[in-house]
Amino acid sequence: MRRLRSAAAGPAFARVPGKRCPGRPRASRRRRCVALVLAALAALAGRAVARQPALNSHEVNPDRSVTFRYYAPTAEKVTLLLDYAATPLALAKDAEGVWSCTTAPLAPALHFYGLAVDGVDIFDPLNADRETSTAYVTNEVQVPGDTPLPWDLTAVPHGVLHHHFYRTTRITGLPADEEDYSVYTPPGYEPAGAAAYPVLYLLHGWSSAADSWVTEGQANLMLDNLIAAGRVRPMIVVMPLGYGEASFAGADPAVWNDEARVAANLDRFGAALLGEIVPQVERGYRTTGERAIAGLSMGGGESLVIGLAHPGFFSWVGGFGSSIGQANFDRVLPRLVPAAAARLKLLWIAYATRDDAREENERFIAWLRAKGINPTVVETPGIHNWAVWRDNLLQFAPLLFRSAKD
């Protein structure tokens, strides 16, 4: 999985101390120090404003191409990485010092990009929309369709998002041991009502936060639209922070080469999910006892391993571009046999045609089939990114919690 790596990215949840004037000045010296700093900043800001031309840094054109612009008159090279592609796009500089490039027409979707100026990864300073990540430097740009997309905000009844914190004893390294998870309740859910709902546990990818399926995936809006169209059974969706070790989130991507650490992270998270989060959800919400689990990338690997290890607990299991991070699948799932997998109502594995995780998924599927287990396999055009994962959820969700007669 190749994405822009921030040279400044540190451990998850790290705080960056503010700068202070040197020494321990008295009040008068402190005031003078602050005044000098503010004056210097104001002067710099004034010069920057005077020189900075008015720019639309990410302009969506009528043909759905996107023109990107960045002002850097002294830079020698500016590149842009779009949707985590393998090759960055080169920007060209004009006489005013504005660098720009225009993409080919893009699919209507949420797209991600990052800039590199003379080899240093940076955010687009004129775009406040950014992907939530502990490791990557990426902005977002929405390319609209001719009609509303399945994950767009539309005039339909909407569900409610809830945010929970609790003290964990399974996960290590969290501030005050506080784990969090988000819960989507569908339109019509009433806390004091009689109706009960099935639950989908929906897991995010490596370096993301618990709410990334909402902020980047727009899963809540997608479910609102699917429920309104009668395409899915109304369900509760639980989106936990998917790390067993908090430091795993902010580690270098090379951590995925350390199979022991990957396994330890998954084991701790699995223990928290089954022993802490699921019981809390089933105490706090009206559930039917029907459970599904699915996720993308790291969360896809977690879903496949946890789901296949507990086929009576989760009846629907899905992985989207899954990263399992283990070469020996027999060691990961030592007790998996066809009779156990037969208890699943759905085992659904998807990956993109140019996905970094494609080879790993193909090996896992071959391993399953050699055991007499035949998953539903879906291959989607694209790469390892949100455009594919949202499409995966769009296909997967309507298959959940259906009886044979539905």
PDB file of C-alpha atoms in Angstrom, residues 38 50 68 91 93 119 125 141 148 150 172 176-177 182 214-215 238 242 253 275 292 298 303 315 324:
ATOM      1  CA  LEU A  38       3.455  38.880  16.908  1.00  0.00           C
ATOM      2  CA  ALA A  50       0.992  40.861  -0.932  1.00  0.00           C
ATOM      3  CA  PHE A  68      -4.680  21.577  -8.922  1.00  0.00           C
ATOM      4  CA  LEU A  91       3.048  20.246 -11.831  1.00  0.00           C
ATOM      5  CA  LYS A  93       5.237  26.497 -12.915  1.00  0.00           C
ATOM      6  CA  GLY A 119      10.459  16.214  -1.866  1.00  0.00           C
ATOM      7  CA  PRO A 125      -2.925  25.014   2.553  1.00  0.00           C
ATOM      8  CA  VAL A 141     -11.768  16.670  -3.271  1.00  0.00           C
ATOM      9  CA  PRO A 148     -26.765  12.185  -6.433  1.00  0.00           C
ATOM     10  CA  PRO A 150     -25.377   6.560  -3.250  1.00  0.00           C
ATOM     11  CA  THR A 172      -2.635  -0.921  25.323  1.00  0.00           C
ATOM     12  CA  ALA A 176      -6.200   7.016  30.102  1.00  0.00           C
ATOM     13  CA  ASP A 177      -6.990   3.610  28.508  1.00  0.00           C
ATOM     14  CA  SER A 182     -19.149   5.224  16.915  1.00  0.00           C
ATOM     15  CA  VAL A 214     -18.257   8.308   8.326  1.00  0.00           C
ATOM     16  CA  THR A 215     -15.801  11.102   7.502  1.00  0.00           C
ATOM     17  CA  VAL A 238     -20.747  -0.099  15.093  1.00  0.00           C
ATOM     18  CA  GLY A 242      -9.492  -0.893  15.450  1.00  0.00           C
ATOM     19  CA  PRO A 253       4.255   1.239   7.280  1.00  0.00           C
ATOM     20  CA  GLY A 275     -15.106  -9.041  25.304  1.00  0.00           C
ATOM     21  CA  ALA A 292     -21.993  -9.188  10.718  1.00  0.00           C
ATOM     22  CA  MET A 298      -6.364  -3.690   8.059  1.00  0.00           C
ATOM     23  CA  SER A 303     -12.846  -9.019   9.980  1.00  0.00           C
ATOM     24  CA  SER A 315     -22.876 -15.008  10.491  1.00  0.00           C
ATOM     25  CA  ILE A 324      -3.993  -9.855   6.970  1.00  0.00           C
TER      26      ILE A 324
END
